[in-house]
Amino acid sequence: MLTDEEIIDGCLEGKPRFQKLLYRKFAPTMFGVCQRYFNSPDQAEDALQEGFIKVFGKLHDFRREGSLEGWIRRIMVTTSLNYHRNNRKHYFLEDVEDLYDGSEDLMFNNDGFTMEDLMKTLRGLPPGYKLVFNLFEIEGYSHKEIGDMLDISVNTSKSQLSKARRMLQRKLLALYDNENPLNNA
Amino acid sequence: MRTKDIGELYRDAFRTYTPTPPSGVWNGVARSLSGKTGGGVAASWVKPLLWTAVAGGLITLAVLLSVPPAEDEDLAPALTTLEPASAEAQDSLSPEVALEASGQTEEVIPSAVPEKRNTAALVREEKTSSAVSTTSPTVATAGGEAVVSPPVPAKSAGTASPAEGKPSAMDRHRLQRTSSSSSAATAIRYSKESTICKGQQLMIGASGGTAYQWSNGSTTDSILISPELTTIYRVTVTRTDQRKVSGEVRVNVHDCSSLFVPNAFTPNADGHNDEFMAYGTGITAFRMVIQSLSGTLLFETSDMAVGWDGTYLGEPAETGAYLYRIDYIDEYGNPGSRNGRLTLLR
């Protein structure tokens, strides 16, 4: 079996078999990443394809210090964000009345929701909320990093995140109430 | 009850979400690769049309056919890291079984859901594999066998998981060869997953060979693992006839220490939800305080089994909102805290 190192070496030598191996190893995870940034499956596929083309094109720059998966994931994220670039300035218009203090966070029983519920609620978020929630909660970037990536302030990133969190909680609660009539015992 | 913060809920679910992309994506990538020998990236790329998808399919197949037979086995398991194809194997993934393995039945459902999708993809990939097999019939023989045994609690032997002592757990965790229904089909594939709590150890093993090579570098037939994160362990077994077969086990790791705090309670002495208390597993130290919105301390406890009965100085407190703060230490020594608002209803 081949290590990431061996796969990278094979790809750098231009061997198609290794290119396909690399793709096979990471494509499902990365497709999962891309899908979170788009409501349309077509766009997620486009981003995935473009992302992998970049991966192969830039592989000689990969310094092999961190994990290959982490490096690929970052490329997928930035590629996905690029698709939003033109519209991004419309995403982060502040609506001040909607501030949130975080004190009412709910905890969720994680067997109450299907993957489809989670994907649907995430996709239903306004685009700015969705980008920030993805980057902060799932990808694990800091507000500072998100600010740089999206060209917004740290405070905007924070407020978008809490709004996203609150909206997701409301959406999930609504699902929970609808689907679990026995819940409110 | 296992509960999660909203961010954790999505994070954990999507971490294991690995949908299979449509084949057109790879075809587009392959086209870009074959179009250039250097490292340059296309400034723009063209989404493949139908005819290019067909051409791409031929390229893919050619690549596979050009692989030496011994390597086919190396390729094949990579197709099926997640979901067994046979009904029998499917059955082994049922929540009851996973409960035996992990003691955490709640963990099973969300992680199983996304992977359902892969079943369809797997069937599609099956065709590619059998195409390979016709060119290299020797691949068709079976090989090693791998076993996952129930997890061993790494710490706190007192918290016995329901898995322990159930002889059936071992048998049912025997890795299933995901044979497709026809015996002519070929690629040897093991596909199995197990779920443990962070900090637990798990023994996984393979048998039926003369040498073993695990993805973590071990060369023994079984390995004791305690991964921090969900990890796929791969083993290549050299059989007595020197052929190599490989299989893999996905070990899902969850943070099982948790605390559930209700949002409301009803101290009306109806025997139901009359006290406000937190519920949790694996909590070794605990302190909860309850305050009014104006900051008056109403209740304090360091015993998780003791809840607030909704009184203050012997008098029923008013209905409405109160604040709680909980500090705790989980079974691995990690401190945590939780605060929020609760509603008193009568």
Coordinates of C-alpha atoms in Angstrom, one line a residue:
Chain A
M1 CA 0.0 0.0 0.0
L2 CA 1.1 3.5 -0.8
T3 CA 1.8 6.3 1.6
D4 CA 0.9 9.9 0.8
E5 CA 4.6 10.5 0.2
E6 CA 4.7 7.8 -2.4
I7 CA 1.5 9.0 -4.0
I8 CA 2.9 12.5 -4.2
D9 CA 6.1 11.3 -5.7
G10 CA 4.2 9.3 -8.3
C11 CA 2.1 12.3 -9.2
L12 CA 5.1 14.6 -9.5
E13 CA 6.5 12.1 -12.0
G14 CA 3.3 12.5 -13.9
K15 CA 2.2 8.9 -13.5
P16 CA -1.6 8.7 -14.2
R17 CA -2.1 5.8 -11.8
F18 CA -0.8 7.8 -8.9
Q19 CA -2.9 10.8 -10.0
K20 CA -6.0 8.7 -9.9
L21 CA -5.0 7.2 -6.6
L22 CA -4.6 10.6 -5.1
Y23 CA -8.0 11.7 -6.5
R24 CA -9.7 8.5 -5.2
K25 CA -8.3 8.9 -1.8
F26 CA -9.4 12.4 -1.2
A27 CA -12.2 13.2 -3.6
P28 CA -15.1 11.9 -1.4
T29 CA -14.0 14.0 1.6
M30 CA -13.4 17.0 -0.5
F31 CA -16.7 16.7 -2.3
G32 CA -18.2 16.8 1.2
V33 CA -16.3 20.0 1.8
C34 CA -17.4 21.7 -1.4
Q35 CA -21.0 20.7 -1.0
R36 CA -21.2 22.8 2.1
Y37 CA -20.4 25.9 0.2
F38 CA -23.0 25.7 -2.5
N39 CA -26.6 25.1 -2.8
S40 CA -26.4 23.7 -6.3
P41 CA -24.7 20.3 -6.7
D42 CA -23.3 21.5 -10.1
Q43 CA -21.4 24.3 -8.5
A44 CA -20.0 21.9 -5.8
E45 CA -18.8 19.6 -8.6
D46 CA -17.3 22.5 -10.5
A47 CA -15.4 23.7 -7.4
L48 CA -14.2 20.1 -6.7
Q49 CA -12.9 19.7 -10.3
E50 CA -11.2 23.1 -10.3
G51 CA -9.8 22.4 -6.9
F52 CA -8.2 19.1 -7.9
I53 CA -6.8 20.7 -11.1
K54 CA -5.1 23.2 -8.7
V55 CA -4.0 20.4 -6.4
F56 CA -2.2 18.6 -9.2
G57 CA -0.8 21.9 -10.6
K58 CA 0.6 23.0 -7.3
L59 CA 1.6 19.7 -5.9
H60 CA 5.3 20.5 -6.4
D61 CA 4.8 23.4 -4.0
F62 CA 3.5 21.2 -1.2
R63 CA 6.1 21.3 1.4
R64 CA 5.2 18.0 3.1
E65 CA 5.2 19.6 6.5
G66 CA 1.6 19.3 7.3
S67 CA -0.8 16.7 6.2
L68 CA -1.6 16.3 2.5
E69 CA -5.3 16.2 3.3
G70 CA -5.1 19.5 5.2
W71 CA -3.4 21.1 2.3
I72 CA -5.9 19.8 -0.2
R73 CA -8.8 20.9 2.0
R74 CA -7.4 24.4 2.1
I75 CA -7.3 24.5 -1.7
M76 CA -10.9 23.3 -1.9
V77 CA -12.0 25.9 0.6
T78 CA -10.3 28.8 -1.1
T79 CA -11.5 27.6 -4.5
S80 CA -15.1 27.4 -3.2
L81 CA -14.7 30.9 -1.7
N82 CA -13.5 32.2 -5.0
Y83 CA -16.8 31.3 -6.6
H84 CA -18.5 33.6 -4.1
R85 CA -16.1 36.4 -4.7
N86 CA -18.2 38.5 -7.0
N87 CA -21.2 38.4 -4.8
R88 CA -19.5 38.6 -1.5
K89 CA -19.9 42.2 -0.8
H90 CA -23.6 41.7 -0.7
Y91 CA -23.3 39.0 1.9
F92 CA -22.2 41.0 4.8
L93 CA -24.4 43.9 5.1
E94 CA -24.9 44.5 8.8
D95 CA -28.3 44.5 10.3
V96 CA -27.6 45.9 13.8
E97 CA -30.9 45.1 15.4
D98 CA -30.0 41.4 15.3
L99 CA -27.3 41.3 17.8
Y100 CA -27.1 38.2 19.9
D101 CA -25.4 37.6 23.3
G102 CA -24.9 33.8 23.0
S103 CA -26.6 33.0 26.3
E104 CA -29.4 30.9 24.9
D105 CA -27.3 28.3 23.1
L106 CA -29.2 25.0 23.0
M107 CA -27.7 21.6 23.1
F108 CA -28.9 19.1 20.6
N109 CA -29.4 15.4 20.8
N110 CA -27.3 14.3 17.9
D111 CA -29.4 11.3 16.9
G112 CA -32.4 13.6 16.2
F113 CA -31.2 14.7 12.8
T114 CA -30.3 13.1 9.6
M115 CA -27.4 14.2 7.4
E116 CA -30.1 15.6 5.0
D117 CA -31.6 17.7 7.8
L118 CA -28.2 19.2 8.5
M119 CA -27.3 19.8 4.9
K120 CA -30.7 21.3 4.2
T121 CA -30.6 23.7 7.2
L122 CA -27.0 24.7 6.4
R123 CA -27.8 25.4 2.8
G124 CA -30.9 27.4 3.9
L125 CA -28.7 30.0 5.6
P126 CA -28.1 33.4 4.0
P127 CA -24.8 33.1 2.1
G128 CA -22.7 35.2 4.5
Y129 CA -23.9 33.2 7.5
K130 CA -23.2 30.0 5.7
L131 CA -19.6 30.9 4.7
V132 CA -18.7 32.1 8.2
F133 CA -20.3 29.1 9.9
N134 CA -18.5 26.7 7.6
L135 CA -15.2 28.4 8.0
F136 CA -15.4 28.8 11.8
E137 CA -17.3 25.8 13.1
I138 CA -16.4 23.1 10.5
E139 CA -13.1 24.1 9.0
G140 CA -11.8 25.6 12.3
Y141 CA -10.5 28.9 11.1
S142 CA -10.3 31.8 13.5
H143 CA -12.3 35.0 13.1
K144 CA -9.0 36.7 12.2
E145 CA -8.3 34.3 9.4
I146 CA -11.9 34.4 8.2
G147 CA -11.7 38.2 8.2
D148 CA -8.7 38.0 5.9
M149 CA -10.2 35.3 3.7
L150 CA -13.5 37.1 3.2
D151 CA -12.2 40.7 3.5
I152 CA -14.5 41.5 6.4
S153 CA -13.8 42.7 9.9
V154 CA -13.3 40.3 12.9
N155 CA -16.5 41.7 14.4
T156 CA -18.5 41.1 11.3
S157 CA -17.2 37.5 11.3
K158 CA -18.3 37.1 14.9
S159 CA -21.7 38.6 14.4
Q160 CA -22.4 36.5 11.3
L161 CA -21.4 33.4 13.2
S162 CA -23.7 34.0 16.1
K163 CA -26.5 34.8 13.7
A164 CA -25.8 31.7 11.8
R165 CA -25.7 29.6 15.0
R166 CA -29.0 31.1 16.2
M167 CA -30.7 30.6 12.9
L168 CA -29.6 27.0 12.7
Q169 CA -30.8 26.3 16.2
R170 CA -34.2 27.7 15.3
K171 CA -34.4 25.6 12.1
L172 CA -33.3 22.5 13.9
L173 CA -35.8 23.1 16.7
A174 CA -38.5 23.5 14.2
L175 CA -37.6 20.2 12.6
Y176 CA -37.4 18.5 15.9
D177 CA -40.8 19.7 16.9
N178 CA -42.3 18.7 13.7
E179 CA -40.7 15.3 13.5
N180 CA -40.9 14.3 17.2
P181 CA -44.4 14.8 18.5
L182 CA -43.5 12.8 21.6
N183 CA -40.5 15.0 22.4
N184 CA -42.2 17.5 24.7
A185 CA -43.1 15.0 27.4
Chain B
M1 CA -28.1 11.5 26.8
R2 CA -25.5 12.7 24.3
T3 CA -25.9 16.3 23.3
K4 CA -23.9 18.7 21.3
D5 CA -23.4 22.4 20.8
I6 CA -24.8 23.5 17.4
G7 CA -21.3 23.9 15.9
E8 CA -20.2 20.5 17.2
L9 CA -23.3 18.9 15.8
Y10 CA -22.6 20.0 12.2
R11 CA -18.8 19.6 12.6
D12 CA -19.1 16.0 13.7
A13 CA -21.6 15.1 11.1
F14 CA -19.8 16.6 8.2
R15 CA -16.4 15.3 9.2
T16 CA -17.6 11.8 8.2
Y17 CA -19.5 13.0 5.2
T18 CA -17.8 11.7 2.2
P19 CA -20.1 11.6 -0.8
T20 CA -18.8 10.0 -4.0
P21 CA -18.4 12.7 -6.7
P22 CA -19.8 11.9 -10.1
S23 CA -17.3 10.4 -12.5
G24 CA -17.4 13.5 -14.7
V25 CA -15.4 15.4 -12.2
W26 CA -12.4 13.1 -12.4
N27 CA -12.8 13.0 -16.2
G28 CA -12.4 16.8 -16.3
V29 CA -9.4 16.6 -14.0
A30 CA -7.8 13.9 -16.1
R31 CA -8.4 15.8 -19.2
S32 CA -6.6 18.8 -17.7
L33 CA -3.7 16.5 -16.6
S34 CA -3.3 14.8 -19.9
G35 CA -3.4 18.2 -21.7
K36 CA -0.3 19.4 -20.0
T37 CA 3.0 17.9 -19.0
G38 CA 4.2 20.7 -16.9
G39 CA 2.8 21.8 -13.6
G40 CA 0.8 24.7 -15.0
V41 CA -2.8 25.1 -14.1
A42 CA -5.5 25.9 -16.6
A43 CA -6.6 29.4 -16.2
S44 CA -10.1 28.2 -17.0
W45 CA -11.4 24.8 -17.5
V46 CA -14.3 23.5 -19.4
K47 CA -17.0 21.5 -17.8
P48 CA -17.0 18.1 -19.6
L49 CA -19.7 17.6 -22.1
L50 CA -21.3 14.2 -22.5
W51 CA -19.0 13.0 -25.2
T52 CA -15.9 13.9 -23.2
A53 CA -17.3 12.1 -20.2
V54 CA -17.5 8.9 -22.4
A55 CA -13.9 9.5 -23.6
G56 CA -12.9 10.1 -20.0
G57 CA -14.4 6.8 -19.0
L58 CA -12.3 5.0 -21.6
I59 CA -9.2 6.7 -20.3
T60 CA -10.0 5.7 -16.7
L61 CA -10.5 2.1 -17.8
A62 CA -7.3 2.1 -19.7
V63 CA -5.5 3.3 -16.7
L64 CA -6.9 0.6 -14.6
L65 CA -6.1 -2.1 -17.1
S66 CA -2.5 -1.0 -17.4
V67 CA -2.0 -1.6 -13.7
P68 CA -0.2 -4.8 -12.9
P69 CA -2.5 -7.4 -11.3
A70 CA -0.9 -7.3 -7.9
E71 CA -1.7 -3.7 -7.7
D72 CA -5.3 -4.1 -8.5
E73 CA -5.9 -5.3 -5.0
D74 CA -4.3 -2.2 -3.8
L75 CA -6.7 -0.1 -5.8
A76 CA -9.8 -2.0 -5.1
P77 CA -10.2 -1.5 -1.3
A78 CA -9.7 2.2 -1.8
L79 CA -13.0 2.2 -3.5
T80 CA -14.9 0.9 -0.6
T81 CA -13.6 2.4 2.6
L82 CA -17.1 2.9 3.9
E83 CA -19.9 0.7 3.2
P84 CA -20.1 -3.0 2.7
A85 CA -22.1 -4.0 -0.4
S86 CA -23.6 -7.2 0.7
A87 CA -26.8 -7.4 2.7
E88 CA -25.0 -9.4 5.3
A89 CA -22.3 -6.9 5.8
Q90 CA -25.0 -4.1 5.9
D91 CA -26.5 -6.0 8.8
S92 CA -23.3 -5.9 10.7
L93 CA -23.5 -2.1 10.7
S94 CA -26.8 -2.0 12.5
P95 CA -27.0 0.2 15.5
E96 CA -27.2 -2.7 17.9
V97 CA -23.9 -4.0 16.8
A98 CA -22.2 -0.7 17.1
L99 CA -23.7 -0.4 20.5
E100 CA -21.8 -3.5 21.5
A101 CA -18.7 -2.1 20.1
S102 CA -18.8 1.3 21.6
G103 CA -21.4 1.5 24.2
Q104 CA -22.6 4.7 22.5
T105 CA -25.6 3.9 20.5
E106 CA -26.4 7.6 19.9
E107 CA -23.2 7.9 18.0
V108 CA -24.2 5.5 15.3
I109 CA -27.0 7.0 13.5
P110 CA -25.6 10.3 12.3
S111 CA -22.4 8.7 11.1
A112 CA -24.2 6.0 9.3
V113 CA -26.5 8.3 7.4
P114 CA -24.1 10.0 5.1
E115 CA -22.5 6.8 4.2
K116 CA -25.7 5.3 3.0
R117 CA -25.2 7.3 -0.1
N118 CA -22.0 5.5 -0.9
T119 CA -23.8 2.3 -1.5
A120 CA -25.0 3.4 -4.9
A121 CA -21.6 4.6 -5.8
L122 CA -20.1 1.4 -4.6
V123 CA -22.3 -0.6 -7.0
R124 CA -21.1 1.6 -9.8
E125 CA -17.5 1.1 -8.9
E126 CA -18.1 -2.6 -8.8
K127 CA -18.3 -2.7 -12.5
T128 CA -14.9 -1.1 -12.9
S129 CA -13.5 -3.7 -10.6
S130 CA -14.9 -6.6 -12.3
A131 CA -13.6 -5.2 -15.6
V132 CA -10.2 -5.4 -14.1
S133 CA -10.7 -8.9 -12.8
T134 CA -11.4 -10.3 -16.2
T135 CA -7.9 -9.4 -17.2
S136 CA -6.3 -10.8 -14.1
P137 CA -8.3 -13.8 -12.9
T138 CA -5.7 -14.7 -10.3
V139 CA -6.9 -11.8 -8.3
A140 CA -10.1 -13.6 -7.6
T141 CA -8.9 -15.8 -4.8
A142 CA -9.6 -14.9 -1.2
G143 CA -7.2 -14.1 1.5
G144 CA -6.8 -12.8 5.0
E145 CA -9.4 -12.1 7.5
A146 CA -9.6 -9.3 9.9
V147 CA -11.3 -9.0 13.2
V148 CA -12.3 -6.1 15.3
S149 CA -12.6 -6.8 19.0
P150 CA -14.7 -4.8 21.4
P151 CA -13.0 -1.7 22.8
V152 CA -11.1 -1.8 26.0
P153 CA -11.6 1.1 28.3
A154 CA -8.2 2.9 28.5
K155 CA -9.0 4.6 31.7
S156 CA -11.6 4.3 34.5
A157 CA -12.1 0.6 34.4
G158 CA -15.1 1.3 36.5
T159 CA -17.1 2.6 33.6
A160 CA -17.8 -0.7 32.1
S161 CA -19.2 -0.5 28.6
P162 CA -22.1 -2.8 27.7
A163 CA -19.8 -4.4 25.2
E164 CA -17.8 -6.2 27.7
G165 CA -18.4 -9.8 28.2
K166 CA -20.6 -10.3 25.2
P167 CA -19.1 -13.1 23.2
S168 CA -21.2 -12.3 20.2
A169 CA -19.5 -9.0 19.8
M170 CA -16.3 -10.5 18.6
D171 CA -18.1 -12.7 16.1
R172 CA -20.3 -10.0 14.8
H173 CA -17.3 -7.7 14.3
R174 CA -15.5 -10.1 12.2
L175 CA -14.7 -8.2 9.1
Q176 CA -17.0 -9.2 6.3
R177 CA -15.7 -9.7 2.9
T178 CA -17.9 -7.5 0.9
S179 CA -18.3 -10.1 -1.8
S180 CA -20.6 -9.1 -4.6
S181 CA -23.1 -11.7 -5.3
S182 CA -21.3 -13.5 -8.1
S183 CA -18.4 -15.6 -7.1
A184 CA -16.6 -14.5 -10.2
A185 CA -16.3 -11.1 -8.8
T186 CA -13.1 -10.5 -7.4
A187 CA -11.5 -7.7 -5.7
I188 CA -10.9 -8.6 -2.2
R189 CA -12.4 -6.1 0.0
Y190 CA -12.9 -5.7 3.7
S191 CA -14.9 -2.9 4.9
K192 CA -15.8 -2.4 8.4
E193 CA -16.2 0.4 10.8
S194 CA -16.2 0.6 14.6
T195 CA -16.9 3.4 16.9
I196 CA -15.1 4.2 20.1
C197 CA -15.0 7.0 22.6
K198 CA -11.9 9.3 22.6
G199 CA -9.4 7.8 25.1
Q200 CA -10.6 4.3 24.6
Q201 CA -8.5 1.6 23.1
L202 CA -9.5 -0.8 20.4
M203 CA -7.8 -4.0 19.3
I204 CA -8.0 -4.6 15.5
G205 CA -6.4 -7.5 13.8
A206 CA -6.0 -9.5 10.7
S207 CA -5.3 -13.2 10.2
G208 CA -4.6 -15.8 7.5
G209 CA -1.3 -14.5 6.3
T210 CA 2.4 -14.7 6.9
A211 CA 3.2 -11.0 7.2
Y212 CA 1.2 -7.9 8.0
Q213 CA 1.8 -4.3 7.3
W214 CA -0.5 -1.8 8.9
S215 CA -0.9 1.8 7.9
N216 CA 0.4 2.9 11.2
G217 CA 3.6 1.1 10.6
S218 CA 2.9 -2.0 12.7
T219 CA 3.8 -5.4 11.4
T220 CA 2.0 -7.6 13.9
D221 CA -1.2 -9.4 13.2
S222 CA -3.2 -7.3 15.6
I223 CA -2.7 -3.8 16.8
L224 CA -4.0 -1.9 19.9
I225 CA -5.0 1.5 18.9
S226 CA -6.3 4.6 20.6
P227 CA -6.8 7.2 17.9
E228 CA -7.6 10.8 18.8
L229 CA -9.6 11.3 15.6
T230 CA -11.5 9.1 13.3
T231 CA -9.0 7.1 11.4
I232 CA -8.9 4.5 8.7
Y233 CA -6.5 1.7 9.4
R234 CA -5.3 -0.3 6.5
V235 CA -3.6 -3.6 6.6
T236 CA -1.8 -5.5 3.8
V237 CA -1.6 -9.2 4.4
T238 CA 1.0 -11.3 2.7
R239 CA -0.6 -14.7 2.2
T240 CA 1.2 -18.0 2.2
D241 CA 1.2 -17.9 -1.6
Q242 CA 3.0 -14.6 -1.4
R243 CA 0.1 -12.7 -2.8
K244 CA -0.9 -9.6 -1.0
V245 CA -4.4 -8.6 0.0
S246 CA -5.4 -5.5 1.9
G247 CA -8.3 -4.4 3.9
E248 CA -9.3 -1.5 6.1
V249 CA -11.2 -0.7 9.2
R250 CA -12.6 2.7 9.8
V251 CA -12.5 3.6 13.5
N252 CA -14.8 6.5 14.3
V253 CA -13.8 8.4 17.4
H254 CA -16.2 10.4 19.3
D255 CA -15.9 12.6 22.3
C256 CA -18.2 10.9 24.6
S257 CA -18.0 13.0 27.7
S258 CA -20.9 15.2 27.6
L259 CA -23.4 17.1 29.6
F260 CA -27.1 17.7 28.9
V261 CA -28.7 20.7 30.4
P262 CA -32.4 21.2 29.9
N263 CA -33.8 24.6 29.0
A264 CA -36.8 24.5 31.3
F265 CA -38.3 22.8 34.3
T266 CA -41.7 22.6 36.0
P267 CA -41.4 22.4 39.9
N268 CA -45.1 21.7 40.4
A269 CA -44.7 18.5 42.3
D270 CA -46.3 16.4 39.6
G271 CA -43.4 14.0 39.8
H272 CA -42.2 15.0 36.3
N273 CA -39.3 17.4 35.6
D274 CA -39.7 19.0 39.1
E275 CA -36.0 19.7 39.5
F276 CA -33.5 21.5 37.4
M277 CA -30.5 19.4 36.9
A278 CA -27.8 18.5 34.4
Y279 CA -27.3 15.0 33.1
G280 CA -24.1 13.6 31.8
T281 CA -21.7 10.7 31.6
G282 CA -18.1 10.6 32.4
I283 CA -18.2 13.7 34.6
T284 CA -15.7 13.5 37.5
A285 CA -16.2 16.9 39.1
F286 CA -19.2 19.2 39.0
R287 CA -20.5 22.5 40.2
M288 CA -23.7 24.2 39.3
V289 CA -24.9 27.6 40.4
I290 CA -28.3 29.2 39.6
Q291 CA -28.8 32.9 39.7
S292 CA -31.7 35.3 39.1
L293 CA -31.3 37.6 36.1
S294 CA -30.4 40.3 38.6
G295 CA -27.5 38.2 39.9
T296 CA -28.9 36.8 43.2
L297 CA -27.4 33.4 44.0
L298 CA -30.4 31.1 44.4
F299 CA -28.9 27.6 44.4
E300 CA -25.5 25.9 44.4
T301 CA -24.5 22.3 44.2
S302 CA -21.4 20.2 43.6
D303 CA -23.5 17.0 43.3
M304 CA -24.7 16.4 39.9
A305 CA -27.5 14.2 41.3
V306 CA -28.9 17.1 43.2
G307 CA -31.1 19.5 41.3
W308 CA -32.7 22.9 42.0
D309 CA -36.3 22.4 43.2
G310 CA -37.3 25.9 42.2
T311 CA -37.3 27.4 45.7
Y312 CA -35.3 30.2 47.3
L313 CA -35.1 30.6 51.0
G314 CA -37.9 28.1 51.3
E315 CA -40.3 30.0 49.1
P316 CA -41.2 29.0 45.5
A317 CA -39.3 31.2 43.1
E318 CA -41.2 33.1 40.5
T319 CA -41.8 31.7 37.1
G320 CA -39.6 33.1 34.4
A321 CA -36.0 33.1 33.3
Y322 CA -32.9 32.3 35.4
L323 CA -29.3 31.8 34.7
Y324 CA -27.2 28.7 35.3
R325 CA -23.5 28.2 35.2
I326 CA -21.9 24.7 35.3
D327 CA -18.2 23.9 35.6
Y328 CA -17.1 20.3 35.3
I329 CA -14.2 18.1 34.6
D330 CA -14.7 15.1 32.3
E331 CA -13.3 11.7 32.7
Y332 CA -10.1 12.6 30.8
G333 CA -9.4 15.5 33.1
N334 CA -10.5 18.2 30.7
P335 CA -12.3 21.1 32.3
G336 CA -15.5 22.4 30.7
S337 CA -18.2 24.9 31.5
R338 CA -21.6 25.6 30.4
N339 CA -23.9 28.5 31.0
G340 CA -27.2 29.6 29.8
R341 CA -30.7 30.5 30.6
L342 CA -33.4 28.3 32.0
T343 CA -37.1 28.8 32.3
L344 CA -39.0 28.0 35.4
L345 CA -42.6 27.0 34.6
R346 CA -45.3 25.9 37.0

